[in-house]
mmCIF file of C-alpha atoms and ligand atoms in Angstrom:
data_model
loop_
_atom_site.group_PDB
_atom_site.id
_atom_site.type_symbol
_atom_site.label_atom_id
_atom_site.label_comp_id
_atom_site.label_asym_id
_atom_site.label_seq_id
_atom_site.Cartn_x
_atom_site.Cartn_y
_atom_site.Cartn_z
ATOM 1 C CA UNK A 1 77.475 23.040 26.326
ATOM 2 C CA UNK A 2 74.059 23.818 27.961
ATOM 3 C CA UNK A 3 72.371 27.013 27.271
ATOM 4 C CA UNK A 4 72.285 29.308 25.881
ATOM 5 C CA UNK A 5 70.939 31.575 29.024
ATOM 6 C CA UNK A 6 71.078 35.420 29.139
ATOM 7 C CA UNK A 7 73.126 35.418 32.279
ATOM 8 C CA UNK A 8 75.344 32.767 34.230
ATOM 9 C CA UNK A 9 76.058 33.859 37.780
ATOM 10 C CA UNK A 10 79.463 32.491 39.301
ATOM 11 C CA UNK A 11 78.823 32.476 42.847
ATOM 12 C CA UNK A 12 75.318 32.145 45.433
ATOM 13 C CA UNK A 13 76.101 34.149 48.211
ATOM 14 C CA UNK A 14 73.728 37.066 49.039
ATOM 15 C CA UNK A 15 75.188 39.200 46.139
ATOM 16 C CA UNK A 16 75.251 36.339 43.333
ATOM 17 C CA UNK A 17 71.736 35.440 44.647
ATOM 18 C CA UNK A 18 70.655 38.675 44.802
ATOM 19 C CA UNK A 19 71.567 40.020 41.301
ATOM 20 C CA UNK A 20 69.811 36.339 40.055
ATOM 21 C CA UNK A 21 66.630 37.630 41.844
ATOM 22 C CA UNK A 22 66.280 40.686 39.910
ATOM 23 C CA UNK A 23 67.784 39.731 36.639
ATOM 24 C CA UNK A 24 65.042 36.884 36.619
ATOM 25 C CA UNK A 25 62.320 39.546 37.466
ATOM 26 C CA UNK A 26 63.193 41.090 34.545
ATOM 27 C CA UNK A 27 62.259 38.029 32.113
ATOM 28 C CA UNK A 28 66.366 37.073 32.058
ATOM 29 C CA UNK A 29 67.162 33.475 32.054
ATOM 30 C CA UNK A 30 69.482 33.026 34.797
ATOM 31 C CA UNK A 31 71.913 30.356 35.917
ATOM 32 C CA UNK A 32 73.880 30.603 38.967
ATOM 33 C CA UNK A 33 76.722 28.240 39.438
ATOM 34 C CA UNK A 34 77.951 27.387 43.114
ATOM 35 C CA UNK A 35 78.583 24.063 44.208
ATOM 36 C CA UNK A 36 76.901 24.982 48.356
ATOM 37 C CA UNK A 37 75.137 28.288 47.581
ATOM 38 C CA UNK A 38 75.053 30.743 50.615
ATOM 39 C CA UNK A 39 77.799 29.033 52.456
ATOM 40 C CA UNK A 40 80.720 31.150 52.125
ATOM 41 C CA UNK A 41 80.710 34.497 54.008
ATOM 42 C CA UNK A 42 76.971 35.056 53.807
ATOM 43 C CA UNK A 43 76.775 31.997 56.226
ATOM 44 C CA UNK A 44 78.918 33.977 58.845
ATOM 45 C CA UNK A 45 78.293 37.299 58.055
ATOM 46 C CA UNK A 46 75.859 39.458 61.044
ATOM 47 C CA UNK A 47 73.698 40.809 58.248
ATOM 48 C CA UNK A 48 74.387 44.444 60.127
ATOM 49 C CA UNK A 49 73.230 47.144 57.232
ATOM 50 C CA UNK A 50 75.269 49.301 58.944
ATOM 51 C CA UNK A 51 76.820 52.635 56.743
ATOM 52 C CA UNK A 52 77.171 54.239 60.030
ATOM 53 C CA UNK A 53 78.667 52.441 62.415
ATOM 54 C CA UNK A 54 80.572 50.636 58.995
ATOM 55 C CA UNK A 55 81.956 54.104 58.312
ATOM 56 C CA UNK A 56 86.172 53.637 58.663
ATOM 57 C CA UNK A 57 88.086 56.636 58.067
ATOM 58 C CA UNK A 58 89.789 56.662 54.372
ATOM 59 C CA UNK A 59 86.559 54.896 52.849
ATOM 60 C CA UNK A 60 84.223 58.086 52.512
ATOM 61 C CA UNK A 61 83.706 57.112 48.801
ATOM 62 C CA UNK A 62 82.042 54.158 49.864
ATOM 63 C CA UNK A 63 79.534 55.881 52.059
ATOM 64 C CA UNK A 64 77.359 57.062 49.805
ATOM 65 C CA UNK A 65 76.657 53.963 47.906
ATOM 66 C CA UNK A 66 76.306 52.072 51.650
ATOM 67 C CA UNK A 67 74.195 54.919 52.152
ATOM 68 C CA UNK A 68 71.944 54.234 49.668
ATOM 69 C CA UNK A 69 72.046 50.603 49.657
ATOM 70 C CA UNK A 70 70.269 51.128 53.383
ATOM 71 C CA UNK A 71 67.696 53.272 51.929
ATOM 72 C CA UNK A 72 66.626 50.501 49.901
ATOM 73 C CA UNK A 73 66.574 47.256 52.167
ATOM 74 C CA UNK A 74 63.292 48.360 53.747
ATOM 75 C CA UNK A 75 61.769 48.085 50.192
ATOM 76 C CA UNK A 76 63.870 45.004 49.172
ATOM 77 C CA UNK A 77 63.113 43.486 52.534
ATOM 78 C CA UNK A 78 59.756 43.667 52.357
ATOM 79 C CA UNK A 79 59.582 42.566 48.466
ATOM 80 C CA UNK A 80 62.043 39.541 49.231
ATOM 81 C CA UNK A 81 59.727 38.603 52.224
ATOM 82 C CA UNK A 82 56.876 38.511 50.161
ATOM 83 C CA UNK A 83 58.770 36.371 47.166
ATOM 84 C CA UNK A 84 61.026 34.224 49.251
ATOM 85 C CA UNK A 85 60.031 34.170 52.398
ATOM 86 C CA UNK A 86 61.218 36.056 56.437
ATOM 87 C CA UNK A 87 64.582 38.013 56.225
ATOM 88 C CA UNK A 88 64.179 39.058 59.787
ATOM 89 C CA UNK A 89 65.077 42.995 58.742
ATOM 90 C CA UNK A 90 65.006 44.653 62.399
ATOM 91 C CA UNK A 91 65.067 48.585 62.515
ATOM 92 C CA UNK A 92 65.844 48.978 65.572
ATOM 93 C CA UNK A 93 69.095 51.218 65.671
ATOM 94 C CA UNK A 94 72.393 50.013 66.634
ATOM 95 C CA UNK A 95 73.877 51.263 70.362
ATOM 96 C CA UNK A 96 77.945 51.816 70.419
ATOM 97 C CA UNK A 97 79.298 51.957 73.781
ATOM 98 C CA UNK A 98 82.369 52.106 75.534
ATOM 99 C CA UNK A 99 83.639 50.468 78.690
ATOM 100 C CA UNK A 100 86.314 52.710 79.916
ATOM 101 C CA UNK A 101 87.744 55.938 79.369
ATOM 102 C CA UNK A 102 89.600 55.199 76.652
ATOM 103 C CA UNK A 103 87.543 53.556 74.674
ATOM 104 C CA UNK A 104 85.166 56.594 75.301
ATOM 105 C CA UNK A 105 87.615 59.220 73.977
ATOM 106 C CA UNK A 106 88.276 57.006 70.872
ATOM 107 C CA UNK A 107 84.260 56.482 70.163
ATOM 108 C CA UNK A 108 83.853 60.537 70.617
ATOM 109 C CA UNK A 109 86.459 60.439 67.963
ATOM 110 C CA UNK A 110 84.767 58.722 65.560
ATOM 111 C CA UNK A 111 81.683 60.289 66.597
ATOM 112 C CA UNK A 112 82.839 63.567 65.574
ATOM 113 C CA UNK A 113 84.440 61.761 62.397
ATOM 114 C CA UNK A 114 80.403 60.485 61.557
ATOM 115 C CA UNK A 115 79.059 64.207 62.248
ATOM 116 C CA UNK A 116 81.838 65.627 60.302
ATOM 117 C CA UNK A 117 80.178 63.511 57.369
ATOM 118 C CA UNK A 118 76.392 64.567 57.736
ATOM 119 C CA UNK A 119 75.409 60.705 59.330
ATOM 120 C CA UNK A 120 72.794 60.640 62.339
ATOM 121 C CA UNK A 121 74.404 59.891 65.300
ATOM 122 C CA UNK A 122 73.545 61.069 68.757
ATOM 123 C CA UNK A 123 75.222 60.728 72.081
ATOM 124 C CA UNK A 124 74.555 59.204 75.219
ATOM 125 C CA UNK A 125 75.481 59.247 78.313
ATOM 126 C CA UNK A 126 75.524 56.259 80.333
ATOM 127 C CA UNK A 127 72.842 56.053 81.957
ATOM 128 C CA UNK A 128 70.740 56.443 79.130
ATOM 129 C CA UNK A 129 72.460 53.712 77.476
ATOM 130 C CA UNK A 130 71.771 51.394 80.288
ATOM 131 C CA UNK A 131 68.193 52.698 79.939
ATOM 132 C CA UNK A 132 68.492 51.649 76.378
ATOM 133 C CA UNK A 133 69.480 48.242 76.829
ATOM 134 C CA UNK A 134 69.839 47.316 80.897
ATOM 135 C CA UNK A 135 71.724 44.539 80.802
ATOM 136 C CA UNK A 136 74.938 46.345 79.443
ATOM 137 C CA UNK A 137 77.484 46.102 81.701
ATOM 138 C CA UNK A 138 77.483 49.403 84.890
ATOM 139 C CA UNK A 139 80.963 49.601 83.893
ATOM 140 C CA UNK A 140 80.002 51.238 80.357
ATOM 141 C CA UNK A 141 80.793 54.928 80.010
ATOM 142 C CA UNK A 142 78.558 55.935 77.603
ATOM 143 C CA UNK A 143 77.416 55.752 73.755
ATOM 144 C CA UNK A 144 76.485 56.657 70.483
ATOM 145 C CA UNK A 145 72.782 55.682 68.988
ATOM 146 C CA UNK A 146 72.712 55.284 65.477
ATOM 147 C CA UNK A 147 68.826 55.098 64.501
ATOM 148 C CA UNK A 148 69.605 54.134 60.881
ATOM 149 C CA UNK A 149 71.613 51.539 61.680
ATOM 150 C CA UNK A 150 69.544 48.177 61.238
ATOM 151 C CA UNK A 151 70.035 44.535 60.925
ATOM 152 C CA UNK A 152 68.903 41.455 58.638
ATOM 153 C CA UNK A 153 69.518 37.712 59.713
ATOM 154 C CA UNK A 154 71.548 36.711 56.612
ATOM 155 C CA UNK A 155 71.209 32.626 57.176
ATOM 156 C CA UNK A 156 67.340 33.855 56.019
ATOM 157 C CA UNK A 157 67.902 36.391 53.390
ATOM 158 C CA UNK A 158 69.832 33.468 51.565
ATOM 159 C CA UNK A 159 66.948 31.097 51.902
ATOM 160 C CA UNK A 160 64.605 33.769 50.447
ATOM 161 C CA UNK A 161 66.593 34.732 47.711
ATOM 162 C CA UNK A 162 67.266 31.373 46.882
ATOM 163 C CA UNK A 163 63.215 30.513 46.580
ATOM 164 C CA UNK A 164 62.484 34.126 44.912
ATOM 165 C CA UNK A 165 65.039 33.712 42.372
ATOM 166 C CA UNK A 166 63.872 30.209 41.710
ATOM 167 C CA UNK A 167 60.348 31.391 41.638
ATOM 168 C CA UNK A 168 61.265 34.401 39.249
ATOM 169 C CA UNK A 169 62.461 31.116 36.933
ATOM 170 C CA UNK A 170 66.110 31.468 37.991
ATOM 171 C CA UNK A 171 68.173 27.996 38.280
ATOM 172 C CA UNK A 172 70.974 27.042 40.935
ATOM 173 C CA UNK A 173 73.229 24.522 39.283
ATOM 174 C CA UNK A 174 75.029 22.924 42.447
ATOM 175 C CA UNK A 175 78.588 23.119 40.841
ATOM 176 C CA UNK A 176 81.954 24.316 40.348
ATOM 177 C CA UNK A 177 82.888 26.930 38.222
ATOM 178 C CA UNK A 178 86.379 25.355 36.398
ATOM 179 C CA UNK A 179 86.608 28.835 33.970
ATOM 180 C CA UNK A 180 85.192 31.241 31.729
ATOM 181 C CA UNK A 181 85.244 30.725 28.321
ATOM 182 C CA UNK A 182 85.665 33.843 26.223
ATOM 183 C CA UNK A 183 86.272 33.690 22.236
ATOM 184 C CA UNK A 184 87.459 36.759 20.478
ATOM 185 C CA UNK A 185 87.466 38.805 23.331
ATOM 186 C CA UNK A 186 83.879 38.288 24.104
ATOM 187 C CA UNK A 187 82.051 36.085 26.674
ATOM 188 C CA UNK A 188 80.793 32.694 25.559
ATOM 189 C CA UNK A 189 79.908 30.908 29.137
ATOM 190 C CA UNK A 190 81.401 28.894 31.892
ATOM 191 C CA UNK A 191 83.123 25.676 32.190
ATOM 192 C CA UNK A 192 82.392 23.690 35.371
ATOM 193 C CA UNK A 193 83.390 20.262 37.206
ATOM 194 C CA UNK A 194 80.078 19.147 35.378
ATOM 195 C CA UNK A 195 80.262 20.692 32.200
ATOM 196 C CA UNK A 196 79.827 23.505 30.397
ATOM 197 C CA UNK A 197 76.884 26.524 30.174
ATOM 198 C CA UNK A 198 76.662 28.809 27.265
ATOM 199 C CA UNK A 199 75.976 32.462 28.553
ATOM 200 C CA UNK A 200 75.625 35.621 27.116
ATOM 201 C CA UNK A 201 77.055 37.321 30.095
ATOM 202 C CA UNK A 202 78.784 36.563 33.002
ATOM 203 C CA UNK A 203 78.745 37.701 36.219
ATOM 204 C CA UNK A 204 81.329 36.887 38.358
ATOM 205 C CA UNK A 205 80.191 36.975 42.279
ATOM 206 C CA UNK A 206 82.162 34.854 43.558
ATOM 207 C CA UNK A 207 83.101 36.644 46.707
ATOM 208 C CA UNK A 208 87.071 36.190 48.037
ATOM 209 C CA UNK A 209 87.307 33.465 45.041
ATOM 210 C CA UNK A 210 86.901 36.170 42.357
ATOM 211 C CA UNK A 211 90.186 36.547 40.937
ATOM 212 C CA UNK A 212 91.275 33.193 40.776
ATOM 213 C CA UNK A 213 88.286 32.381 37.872
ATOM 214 C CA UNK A 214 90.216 30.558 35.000
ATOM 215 C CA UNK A 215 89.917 31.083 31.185
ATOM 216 C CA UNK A 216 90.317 35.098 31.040
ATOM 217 C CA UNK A 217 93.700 36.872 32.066
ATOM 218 C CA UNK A 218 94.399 37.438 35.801
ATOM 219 C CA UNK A 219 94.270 41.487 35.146
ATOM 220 C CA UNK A 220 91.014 41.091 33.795
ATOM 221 C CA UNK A 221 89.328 40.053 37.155
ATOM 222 C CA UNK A 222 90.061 42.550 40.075
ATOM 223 C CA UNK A 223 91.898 41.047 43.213
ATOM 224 C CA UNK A 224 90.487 40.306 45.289
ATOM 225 C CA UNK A 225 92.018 39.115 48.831
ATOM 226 C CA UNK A 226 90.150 37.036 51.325
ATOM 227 C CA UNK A 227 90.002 38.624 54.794
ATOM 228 C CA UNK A 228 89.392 36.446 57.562
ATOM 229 C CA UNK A 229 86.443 36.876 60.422
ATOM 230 C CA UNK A 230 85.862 35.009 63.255
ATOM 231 C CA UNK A 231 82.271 34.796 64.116
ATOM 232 C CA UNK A 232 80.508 33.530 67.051
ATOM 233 C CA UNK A 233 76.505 32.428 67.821
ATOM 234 C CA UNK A 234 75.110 32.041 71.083
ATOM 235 C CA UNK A 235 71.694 31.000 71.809
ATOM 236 C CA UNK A 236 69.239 33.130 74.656
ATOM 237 C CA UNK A 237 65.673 32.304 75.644
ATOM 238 C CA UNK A 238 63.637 34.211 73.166
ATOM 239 C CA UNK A 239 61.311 35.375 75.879
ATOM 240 C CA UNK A 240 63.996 37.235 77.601
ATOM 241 C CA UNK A 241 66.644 38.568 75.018
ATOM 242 C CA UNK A 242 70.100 40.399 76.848
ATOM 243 C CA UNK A 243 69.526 42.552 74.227
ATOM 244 C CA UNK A 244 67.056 44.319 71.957
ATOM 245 C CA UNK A 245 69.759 45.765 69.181
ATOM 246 C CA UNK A 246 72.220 45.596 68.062
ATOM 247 C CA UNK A 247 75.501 46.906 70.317
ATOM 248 C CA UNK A 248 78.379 47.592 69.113
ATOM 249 C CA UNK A 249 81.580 47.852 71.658
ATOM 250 C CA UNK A 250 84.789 49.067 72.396
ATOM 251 C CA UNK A 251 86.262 47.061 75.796
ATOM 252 C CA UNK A 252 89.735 47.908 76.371
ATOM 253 C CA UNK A 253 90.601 48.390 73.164
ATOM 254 C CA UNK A 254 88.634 45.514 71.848
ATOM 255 C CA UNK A 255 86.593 45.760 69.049
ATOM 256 C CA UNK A 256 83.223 43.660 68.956
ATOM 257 C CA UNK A 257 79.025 43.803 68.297
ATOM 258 C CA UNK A 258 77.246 41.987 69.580
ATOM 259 C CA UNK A 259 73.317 41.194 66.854
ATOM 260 C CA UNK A 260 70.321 39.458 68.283
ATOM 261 C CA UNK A 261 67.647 38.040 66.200
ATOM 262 C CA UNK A 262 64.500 37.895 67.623
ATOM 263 C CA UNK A 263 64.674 33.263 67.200
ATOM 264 C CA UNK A 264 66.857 33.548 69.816
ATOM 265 C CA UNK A 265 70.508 33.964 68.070
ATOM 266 C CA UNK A 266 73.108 35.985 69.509
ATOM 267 C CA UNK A 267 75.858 37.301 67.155
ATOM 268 C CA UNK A 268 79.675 38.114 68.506
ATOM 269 C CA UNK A 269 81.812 39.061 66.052
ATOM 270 C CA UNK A 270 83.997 39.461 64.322
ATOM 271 C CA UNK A 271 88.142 39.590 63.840
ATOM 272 C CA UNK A 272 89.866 41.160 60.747
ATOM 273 C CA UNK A 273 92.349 38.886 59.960
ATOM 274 C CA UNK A 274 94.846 39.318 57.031
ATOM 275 C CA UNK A 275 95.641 35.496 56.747
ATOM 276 C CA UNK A 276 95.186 34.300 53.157
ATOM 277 C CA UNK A 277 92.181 31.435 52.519
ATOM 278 C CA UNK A 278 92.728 29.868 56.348
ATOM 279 C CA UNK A 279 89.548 29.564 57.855
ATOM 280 C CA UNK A 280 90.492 28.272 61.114
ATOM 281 C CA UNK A 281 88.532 28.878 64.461
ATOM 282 C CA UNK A 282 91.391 29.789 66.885
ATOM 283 C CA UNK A 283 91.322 30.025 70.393
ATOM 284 C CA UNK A 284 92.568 33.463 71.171
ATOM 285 C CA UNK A 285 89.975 34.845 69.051
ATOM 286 C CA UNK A 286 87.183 33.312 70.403
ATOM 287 C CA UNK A 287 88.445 34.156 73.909
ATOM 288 C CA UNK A 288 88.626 37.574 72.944
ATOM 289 C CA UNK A 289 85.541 37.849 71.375
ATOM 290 C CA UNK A 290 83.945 36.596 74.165
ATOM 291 C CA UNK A 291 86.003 38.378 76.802
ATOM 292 C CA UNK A 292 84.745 42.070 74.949
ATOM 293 C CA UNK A 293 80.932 40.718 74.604
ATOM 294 C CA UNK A 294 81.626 39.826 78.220
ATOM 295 C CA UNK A 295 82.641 42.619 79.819
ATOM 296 C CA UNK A 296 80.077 45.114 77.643
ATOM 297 C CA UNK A 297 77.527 42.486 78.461
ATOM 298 C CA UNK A 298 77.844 40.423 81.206
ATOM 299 C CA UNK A 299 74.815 38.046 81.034
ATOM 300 C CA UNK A 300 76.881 36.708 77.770
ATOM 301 C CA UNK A 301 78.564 34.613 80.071
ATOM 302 C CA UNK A 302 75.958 32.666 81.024
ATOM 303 C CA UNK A 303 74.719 31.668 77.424
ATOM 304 C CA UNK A 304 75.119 28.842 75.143
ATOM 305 C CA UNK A 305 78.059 29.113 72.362
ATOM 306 C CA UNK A 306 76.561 27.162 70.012
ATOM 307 C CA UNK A 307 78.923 27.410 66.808
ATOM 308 C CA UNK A 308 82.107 29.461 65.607
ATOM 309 C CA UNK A 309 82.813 30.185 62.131
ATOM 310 C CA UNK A 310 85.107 31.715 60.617
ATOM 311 C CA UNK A 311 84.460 33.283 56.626
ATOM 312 C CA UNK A 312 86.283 35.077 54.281
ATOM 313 C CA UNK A 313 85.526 38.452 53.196
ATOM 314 C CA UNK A 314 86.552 39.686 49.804
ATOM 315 C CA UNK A 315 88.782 42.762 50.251
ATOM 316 C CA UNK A 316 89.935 44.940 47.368
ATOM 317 C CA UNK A 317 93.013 47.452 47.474
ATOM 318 C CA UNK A 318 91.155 50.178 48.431
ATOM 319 C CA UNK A 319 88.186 48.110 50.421
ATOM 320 C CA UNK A 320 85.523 48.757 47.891
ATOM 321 C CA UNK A 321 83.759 46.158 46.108
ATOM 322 C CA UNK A 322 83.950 46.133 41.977
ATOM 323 C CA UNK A 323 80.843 46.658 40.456
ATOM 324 C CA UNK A 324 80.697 46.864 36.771
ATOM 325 C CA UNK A 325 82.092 45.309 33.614
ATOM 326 C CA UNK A 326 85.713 43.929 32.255
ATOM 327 C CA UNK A 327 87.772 44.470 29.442
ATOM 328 C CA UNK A 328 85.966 41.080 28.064
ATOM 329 C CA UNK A 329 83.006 42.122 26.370
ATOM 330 C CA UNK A 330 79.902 40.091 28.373
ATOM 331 C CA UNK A 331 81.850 39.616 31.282
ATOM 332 C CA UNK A 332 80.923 41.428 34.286
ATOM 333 C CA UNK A 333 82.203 41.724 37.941
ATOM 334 C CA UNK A 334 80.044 42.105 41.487
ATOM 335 C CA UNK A 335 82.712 41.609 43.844
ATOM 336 C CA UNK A 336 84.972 42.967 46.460
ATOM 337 C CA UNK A 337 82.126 44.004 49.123
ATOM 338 C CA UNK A 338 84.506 43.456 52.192
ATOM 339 C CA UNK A 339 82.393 44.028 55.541
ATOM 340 C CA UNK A 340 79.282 45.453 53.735
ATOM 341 C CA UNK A 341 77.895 42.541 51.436
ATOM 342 C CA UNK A 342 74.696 42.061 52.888
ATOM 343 C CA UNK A 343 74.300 45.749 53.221
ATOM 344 C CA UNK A 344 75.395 46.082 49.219
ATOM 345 C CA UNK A 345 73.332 43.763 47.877
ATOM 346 C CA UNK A 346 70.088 45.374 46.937
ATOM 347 C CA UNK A 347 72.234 48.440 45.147
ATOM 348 C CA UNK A 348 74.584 46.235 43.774
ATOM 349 C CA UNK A 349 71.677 43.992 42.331
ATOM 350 C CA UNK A 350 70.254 46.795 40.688
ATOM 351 C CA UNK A 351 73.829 47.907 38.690
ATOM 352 C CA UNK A 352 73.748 44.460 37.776
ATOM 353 C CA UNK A 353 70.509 44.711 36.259
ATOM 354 C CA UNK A 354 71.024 48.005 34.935
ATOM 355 C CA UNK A 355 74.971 46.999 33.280
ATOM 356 C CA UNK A 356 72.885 43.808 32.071
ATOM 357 C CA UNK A 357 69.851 45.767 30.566
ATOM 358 C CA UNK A 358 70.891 49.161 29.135
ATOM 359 C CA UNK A 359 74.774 48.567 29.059
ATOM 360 C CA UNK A 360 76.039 50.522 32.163
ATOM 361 C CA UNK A 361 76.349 50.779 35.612
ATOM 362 C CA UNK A 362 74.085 53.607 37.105
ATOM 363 C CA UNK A 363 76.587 57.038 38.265
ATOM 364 C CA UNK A 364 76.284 56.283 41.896
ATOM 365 C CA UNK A 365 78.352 52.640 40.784
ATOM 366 C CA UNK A 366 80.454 54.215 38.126
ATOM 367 C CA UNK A 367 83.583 54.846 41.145
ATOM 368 C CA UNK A 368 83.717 51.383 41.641
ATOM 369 C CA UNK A 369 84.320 50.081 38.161
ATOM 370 C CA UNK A 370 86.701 46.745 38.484
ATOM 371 C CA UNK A 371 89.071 48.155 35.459
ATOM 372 C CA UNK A 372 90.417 50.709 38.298
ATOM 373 C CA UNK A 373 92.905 48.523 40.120
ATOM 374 C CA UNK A 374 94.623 47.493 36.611
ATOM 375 C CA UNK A 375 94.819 51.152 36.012
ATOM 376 C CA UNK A 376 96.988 51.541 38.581
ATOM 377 C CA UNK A 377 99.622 49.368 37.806
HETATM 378 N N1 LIG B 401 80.270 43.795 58.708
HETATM 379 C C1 LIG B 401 80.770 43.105 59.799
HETATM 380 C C2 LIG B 401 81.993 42.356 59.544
HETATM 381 O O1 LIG B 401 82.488 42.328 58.426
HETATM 382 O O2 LIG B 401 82.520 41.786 60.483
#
């Protein structure tokens, strides 16, 4: 075994990354163990930060911590920028429109639903939405603005937080995680394709892979599900973007957003798909994507697809991520953050640190404690 460090991270996505960052700001030693870090869902996630528009009906309990997880990007934005390098954190607002009358009635809905809960949203009519952003399409009825609703290109929050974290004296090791080893009911460290690492604690971030970690029981880890997205990019001349925010749209029914980054990168996404660890790009749901980006925007047509993806969320039972320690002394969980992981990070990065360095997960975390699924069974 190699070691001993204070923490070994499973898992370099934004989360696993993230939590490495500030653990190793703190004077932790830090290993984090992923064969391609930042290539799972952070690679085809829209980096939205977007509580708001985010906000599904069933999942208040969640809104609070998404909440406050968007309070503190500008802060962790700005910190990460200086550390690691751009992030490309726009504040721009995020427009929701809808194309017929339908889709209008069922965005009023939800409207209402985001007033009902406190959250800033204000409506427009059509007109001013086409003010907002002219090259939606003259068929859109009208909108919501959400001002709070921002953006972050996640391809470059990886890349910072992978050179902060290794400045702040963190290490990547570029393998496999094979299993935890516990002894005696306590953490001891990780086994990988490579070898082994001797850890103090563990933190397993290992997004829609979670709860198939060997070496511990199965009900130990939460389970976690992968749900699949369908992503698209398209590329636009930088000089003339078709839009300058983020939109999000109902077309017919359809469901889509549409995020541009100021390089020139055109987000359409994404599907929800309930099909296991497949991560196939199908053609139905890149016609569809396209067709809704299309019809909200119709200058989509005439750009460059340049790449589909399609990641894996991690989904919980209830759609909440689990944030907080196991029945295994040492080892810890920072999981489960379905559609909001680049959002979660900097609050979930913080419990870490906190679980790590005084034993517990701050209150606002305390409702999304992994041990709550295997109460329920
Ligand atoms: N948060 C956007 C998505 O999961 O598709």
């Amino acid at each position: 075994m190699t070691g001993p460090v204070d923490v070994g991270i499973v898992g370099g996505g934004v989360v696993g990354l993230a939590c490495a960052w500030r653990l190793a700001q703190r004077g932790l030693s830090v290993t984090v163990v992923d064969p391609s870090p930042g290539e799972g869902a952070s690679h085809a996630a829209a980096g939205m930060l977007a509580p708001v528009t985010e906000a599904h009906y069933g999942e208040e309990p969640l809104l609070a911590l998404n909440l406050e997880s968007a309070r503190r990007w500008p802060a962790f934005a700005a910190e990460l920028e200086e550390e690691g390098g751009d992030v490309g954190y726009r504040d721009e607002g995020t427009l929701a429109v809808a194309l017929d009358d339908d889709d209008l009635r069922a965005l009023d809905e939800l409207r209402r639903f985001q007033e009902s809960l406190g959250l800033g949203v204000e409506r427009l009519r059509a007109r001013a939405c086409r003010a907002a952003e002219p090259c939606l399409s003259p068929r859109v009825r009208g909108g919501v603005l959400v001002a709070g609703d921002h953006q972050v290109d996640s391809r470059l929050v990886v890349r910072a937080l992978l050179a902060a974290a290794g400045r702040s004296g963190a290490t990547i090791r570029r393998e496999r995680v094979t299993g935890v080893v516990a002894e005696a009911g306590r953490v001891a460290g990780l086994r990988t394709d490579a070898g082994a690492l001797h850890c103090a604690t563990v933190v397993v971030a290992a997004g829609c892979w979670s709860a198939g970690i060997g070496g511990v029981p199965p009900e130990v880890l939460p389970p976690v599900r992968p749900v699949k997205g369908q992503i698209l990019r398209l590329r636009f001349d930088p000089a003339v973007p078709p839009l300058t925010s983020t939109v999000r749209g109902l077309a017919a029914g359809r469901s889509v957003y549409l995020v541009p980054r100021a390089r020139g990168e055109l987000v359409v996404g994404a599907t929800v798909e309930e099909r296991g660890f497949d991560t196939t790009v199908t053609a139905e749901a890149v016609h569809d994507l396209l067709a809704a980006a299309i019809a909200l925007v119709p200058e989509v047509g005439q750009l460059e697809l340049v790449e589909t993806t399609a990641g894996l969320r991690p989904g919980t039972p209830d759609n909440a991520p689990a944030l907080g320690a196991t029945d295994i002394a040492g080892l810890a969980v920072a999981t489960g953050h379905h559609r909001n992981g680049v959002l979660l990070a900097p609050v979930t990065a913080d419990a870490i640190v906190s679980l790590v360095t005084d034993g517990a997960v701050p209150p606002l975390a305390t409702a999304f404690d992994p041990r709550r699924f295997a109460r329920c069974t």
